[in-house]
GROMACS .gro file of C-alpha atoms in nm:
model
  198
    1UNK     CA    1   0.000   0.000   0.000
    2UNK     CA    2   0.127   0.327  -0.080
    3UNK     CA    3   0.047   0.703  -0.034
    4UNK     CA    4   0.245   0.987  -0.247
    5UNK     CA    5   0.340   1.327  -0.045
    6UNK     CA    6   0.463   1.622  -0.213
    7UNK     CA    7   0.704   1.770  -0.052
    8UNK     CA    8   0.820   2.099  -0.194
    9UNK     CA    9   0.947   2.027  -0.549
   10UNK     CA   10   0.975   1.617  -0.560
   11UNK     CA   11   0.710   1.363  -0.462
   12UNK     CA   12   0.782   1.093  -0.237
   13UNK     CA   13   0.569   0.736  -0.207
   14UNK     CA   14   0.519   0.634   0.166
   15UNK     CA   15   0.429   0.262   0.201
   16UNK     CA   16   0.273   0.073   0.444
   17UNK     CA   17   0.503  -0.217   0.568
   18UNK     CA   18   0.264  -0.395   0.881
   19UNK     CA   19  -0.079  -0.479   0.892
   20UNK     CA   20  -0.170  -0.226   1.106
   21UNK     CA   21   0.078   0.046   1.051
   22UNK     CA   22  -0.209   0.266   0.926
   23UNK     CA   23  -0.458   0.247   1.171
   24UNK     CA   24  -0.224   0.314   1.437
   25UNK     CA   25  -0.027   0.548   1.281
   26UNK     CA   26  -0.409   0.731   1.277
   27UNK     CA   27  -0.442   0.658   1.633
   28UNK     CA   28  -0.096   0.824   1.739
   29UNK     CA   29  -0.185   1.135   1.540
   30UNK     CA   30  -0.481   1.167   1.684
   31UNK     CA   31  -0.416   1.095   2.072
   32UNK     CA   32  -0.137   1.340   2.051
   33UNK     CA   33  -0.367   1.594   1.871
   34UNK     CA   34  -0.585   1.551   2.159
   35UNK     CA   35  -0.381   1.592   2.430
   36UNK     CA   36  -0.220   1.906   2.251
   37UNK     CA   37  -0.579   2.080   2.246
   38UNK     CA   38  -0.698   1.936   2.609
   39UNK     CA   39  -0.354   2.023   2.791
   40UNK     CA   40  -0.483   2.389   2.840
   41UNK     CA   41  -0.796   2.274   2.993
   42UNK     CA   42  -0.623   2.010   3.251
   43UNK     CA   43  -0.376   2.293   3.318
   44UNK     CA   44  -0.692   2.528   3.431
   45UNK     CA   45  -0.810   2.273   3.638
   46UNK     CA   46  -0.480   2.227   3.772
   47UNK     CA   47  -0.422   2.567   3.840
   48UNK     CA   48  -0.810   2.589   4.013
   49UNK     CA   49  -0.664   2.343   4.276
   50UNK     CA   50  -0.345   2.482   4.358
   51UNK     CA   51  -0.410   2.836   4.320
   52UNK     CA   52  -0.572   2.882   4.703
   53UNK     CA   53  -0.254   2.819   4.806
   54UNK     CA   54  -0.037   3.127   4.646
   55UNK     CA   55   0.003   3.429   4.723
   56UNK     CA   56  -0.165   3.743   4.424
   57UNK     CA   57   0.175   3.753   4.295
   58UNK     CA   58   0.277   3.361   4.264
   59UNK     CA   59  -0.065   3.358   4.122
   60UNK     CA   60   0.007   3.616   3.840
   61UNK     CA   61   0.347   3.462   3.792
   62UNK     CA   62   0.189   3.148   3.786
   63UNK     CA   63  -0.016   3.245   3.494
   64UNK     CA   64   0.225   3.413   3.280
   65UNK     CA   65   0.467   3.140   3.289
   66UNK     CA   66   0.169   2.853   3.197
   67UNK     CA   67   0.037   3.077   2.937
   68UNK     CA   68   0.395   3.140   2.800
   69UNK     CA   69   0.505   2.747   2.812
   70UNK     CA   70   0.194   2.675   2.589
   71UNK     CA   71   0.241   2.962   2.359
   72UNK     CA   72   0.618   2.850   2.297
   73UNK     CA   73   0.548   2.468   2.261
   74UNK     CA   74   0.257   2.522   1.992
   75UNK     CA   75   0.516   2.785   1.802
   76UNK     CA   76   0.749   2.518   1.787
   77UNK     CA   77   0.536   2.275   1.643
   78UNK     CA   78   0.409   2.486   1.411
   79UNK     CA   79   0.770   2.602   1.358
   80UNK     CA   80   0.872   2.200   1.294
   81UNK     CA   81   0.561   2.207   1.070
   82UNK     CA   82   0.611   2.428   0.842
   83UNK     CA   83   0.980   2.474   0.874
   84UNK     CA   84   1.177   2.215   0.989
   85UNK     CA   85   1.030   1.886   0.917
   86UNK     CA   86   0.963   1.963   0.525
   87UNK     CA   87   1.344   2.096   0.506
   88UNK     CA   88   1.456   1.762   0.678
   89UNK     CA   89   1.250   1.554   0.515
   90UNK     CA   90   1.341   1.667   0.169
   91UNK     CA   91   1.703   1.610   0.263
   92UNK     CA   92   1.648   1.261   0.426
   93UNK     CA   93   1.451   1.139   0.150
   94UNK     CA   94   1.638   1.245  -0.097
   95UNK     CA   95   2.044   1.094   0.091
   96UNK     CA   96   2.146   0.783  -0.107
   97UNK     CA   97   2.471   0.642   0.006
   98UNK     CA   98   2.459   0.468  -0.357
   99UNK     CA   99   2.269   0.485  -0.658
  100UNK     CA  100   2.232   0.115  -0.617
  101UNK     CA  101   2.016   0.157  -0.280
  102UNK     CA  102   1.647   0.341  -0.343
  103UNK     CA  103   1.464   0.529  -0.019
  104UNK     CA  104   1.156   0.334   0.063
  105UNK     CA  105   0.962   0.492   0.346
  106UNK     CA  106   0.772   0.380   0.549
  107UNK     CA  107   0.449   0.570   0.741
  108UNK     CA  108   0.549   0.454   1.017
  109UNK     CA  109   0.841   0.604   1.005
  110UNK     CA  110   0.737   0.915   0.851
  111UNK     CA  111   0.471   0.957   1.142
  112UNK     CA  112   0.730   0.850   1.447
  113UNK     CA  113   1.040   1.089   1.267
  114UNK     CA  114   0.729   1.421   1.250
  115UNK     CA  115   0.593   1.389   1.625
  116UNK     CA  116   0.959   1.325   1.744
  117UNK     CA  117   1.062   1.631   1.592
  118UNK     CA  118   0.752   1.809   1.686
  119UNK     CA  119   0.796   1.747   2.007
  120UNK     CA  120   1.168   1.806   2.071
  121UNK     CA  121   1.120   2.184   1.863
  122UNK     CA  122   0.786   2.215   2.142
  123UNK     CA  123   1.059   2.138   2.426
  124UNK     CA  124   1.320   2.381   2.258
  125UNK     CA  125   1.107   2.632   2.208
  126UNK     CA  126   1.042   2.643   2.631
  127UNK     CA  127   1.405   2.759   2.679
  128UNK     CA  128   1.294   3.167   2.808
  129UNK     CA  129   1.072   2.972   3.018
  130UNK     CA  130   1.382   2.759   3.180
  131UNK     CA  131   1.577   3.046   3.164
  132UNK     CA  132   1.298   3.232   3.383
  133UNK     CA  133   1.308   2.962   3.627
  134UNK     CA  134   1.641   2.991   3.675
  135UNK     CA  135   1.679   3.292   3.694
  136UNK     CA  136   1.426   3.333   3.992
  137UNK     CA  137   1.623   3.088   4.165
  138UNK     CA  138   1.945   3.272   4.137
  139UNK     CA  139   2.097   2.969   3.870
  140UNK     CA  140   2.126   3.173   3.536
  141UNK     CA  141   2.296   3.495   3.519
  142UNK     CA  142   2.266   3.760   3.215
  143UNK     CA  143   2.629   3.823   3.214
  144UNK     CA  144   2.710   3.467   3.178
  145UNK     CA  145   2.472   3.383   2.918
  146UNK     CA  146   2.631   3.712   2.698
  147UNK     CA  147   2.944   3.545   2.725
  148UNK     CA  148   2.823   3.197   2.592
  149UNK     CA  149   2.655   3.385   2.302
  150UNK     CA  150   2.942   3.247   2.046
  151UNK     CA  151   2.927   2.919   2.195
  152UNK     CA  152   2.551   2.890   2.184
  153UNK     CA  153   2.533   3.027   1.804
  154UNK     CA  154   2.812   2.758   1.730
  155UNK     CA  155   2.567   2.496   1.934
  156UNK     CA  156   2.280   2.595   1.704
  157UNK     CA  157   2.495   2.583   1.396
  158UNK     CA  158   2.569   2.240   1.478
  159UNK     CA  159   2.219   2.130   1.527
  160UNK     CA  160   2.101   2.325   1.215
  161UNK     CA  161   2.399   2.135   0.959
  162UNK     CA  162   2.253   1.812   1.111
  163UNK     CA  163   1.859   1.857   1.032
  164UNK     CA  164   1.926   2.035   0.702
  165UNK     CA  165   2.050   1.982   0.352
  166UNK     CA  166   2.448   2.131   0.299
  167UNK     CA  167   2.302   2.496   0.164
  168UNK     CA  168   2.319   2.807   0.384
  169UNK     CA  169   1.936   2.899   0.317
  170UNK     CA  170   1.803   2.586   0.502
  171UNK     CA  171   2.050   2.596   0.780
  172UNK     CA  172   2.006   3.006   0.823
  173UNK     CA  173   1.615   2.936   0.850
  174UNK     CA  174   1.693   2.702   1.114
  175UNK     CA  175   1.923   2.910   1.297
  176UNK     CA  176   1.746   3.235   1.318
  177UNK     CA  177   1.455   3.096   1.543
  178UNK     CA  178   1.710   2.908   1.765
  179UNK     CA  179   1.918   3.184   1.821
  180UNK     CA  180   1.624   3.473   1.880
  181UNK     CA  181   1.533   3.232   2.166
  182UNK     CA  182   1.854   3.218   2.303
  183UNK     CA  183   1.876   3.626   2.285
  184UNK     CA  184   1.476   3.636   2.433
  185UNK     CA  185   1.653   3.401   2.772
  186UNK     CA  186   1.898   3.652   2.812
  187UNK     CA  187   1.637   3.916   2.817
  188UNK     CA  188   1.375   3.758   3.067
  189UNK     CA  189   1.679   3.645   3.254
  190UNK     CA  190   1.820   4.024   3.274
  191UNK     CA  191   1.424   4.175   3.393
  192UNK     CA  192   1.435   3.899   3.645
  193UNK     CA  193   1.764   4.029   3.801
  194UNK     CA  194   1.664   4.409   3.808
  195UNK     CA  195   1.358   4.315   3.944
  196UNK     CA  196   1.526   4.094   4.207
  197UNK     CA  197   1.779   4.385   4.263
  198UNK     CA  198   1.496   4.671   4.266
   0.00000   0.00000   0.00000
């Protein structure tokens, strides 16, 4: 069984290698589309339980941060939607060690390599929100994450020649959002420590 999927420029044939590759691949797709869309409503009801216990502030804090962490994971999926996945898929599908060996892939695999990605980019994207953590508790420090700016950019150059194909364009697309969240930590983490210091 086969499906095509046009990816950019070239088509691609996905086929299904078990009996019931399909149906669950349907069922994965759809459980984690579920719990993407109900995760705001279990986090209200969390937040109904616990929030007795706070004081006005924790409580505004409390919101800002939940909102935020929910904001950033849906822009990286969308980000690994329309972004990354399509420029790494194109690449992987297209890598042939030899002429002699042809890609065959499978939904499975399609499906498993998309929500992994999805959801790493979703935990990436939460990195001003780990920086505000730790920056509350006295862990990250402004100065020292301006130092590690070269470092980091050479980090997310790294990551972006691994996902992409060998041109500049893909791995620049890939870098830009990275890096703009690195520069947004150092920026929550600085307003943390004037308002710590105020």
């Amino acid at each position: 069984c086969g499906m095509d999927v046009d990816v950019g420029a070239f088509d691609v044939q996905l086929i299904n290698t078990e009996l019931a590759s399909q149906f669950t691949a349907h069922i994965k797709v759809s459980a984690c589309l579920g719990l993407l869309l109900a995760s705001p409503y279990v986090v209200y009801e969390l937040y109904r339980f616990v929030s007795p216990a706070l004081y006005d502030n924790e409580r505004r804090a409390s919101v800002w941060v939940v909102v935020s962490a929910y904001a950033l994971f849906i822009i990286g999926v969308l980000v690994n939607y329309f972004v990354i996945f399509p420029i790494s898929f194109r690449f992987l599908a297209t890598y042939q060690v030899s002429d002699a060996v042809a890609n065959t892939i499978a939904l499975s695999s399609y499906i498993s390599t998309f929500l992994m990605l999805s959801f790493m980019l979703g935990v990436v994207f939460e990195l001003p929100v780990v920086a505000y953590f730790l920056a509350r508790a006295g862990i990250a420090r402004s100065s020292a994450l301006r130092r590690g700016r070269k470092v980091a950019l050479l980090v997310i150059l790294v990551i972006a020649a691994i996902v992409t194909p060998p041109d500049v364009f893909s791995q620049i697309i890939v870098t830009v959002p990275l890096y703009a969240l690195y520069e947004l930590s150092i920026v929550i983490v600085g307003r943390c420590e004037r308002r710590r210091d105020a």
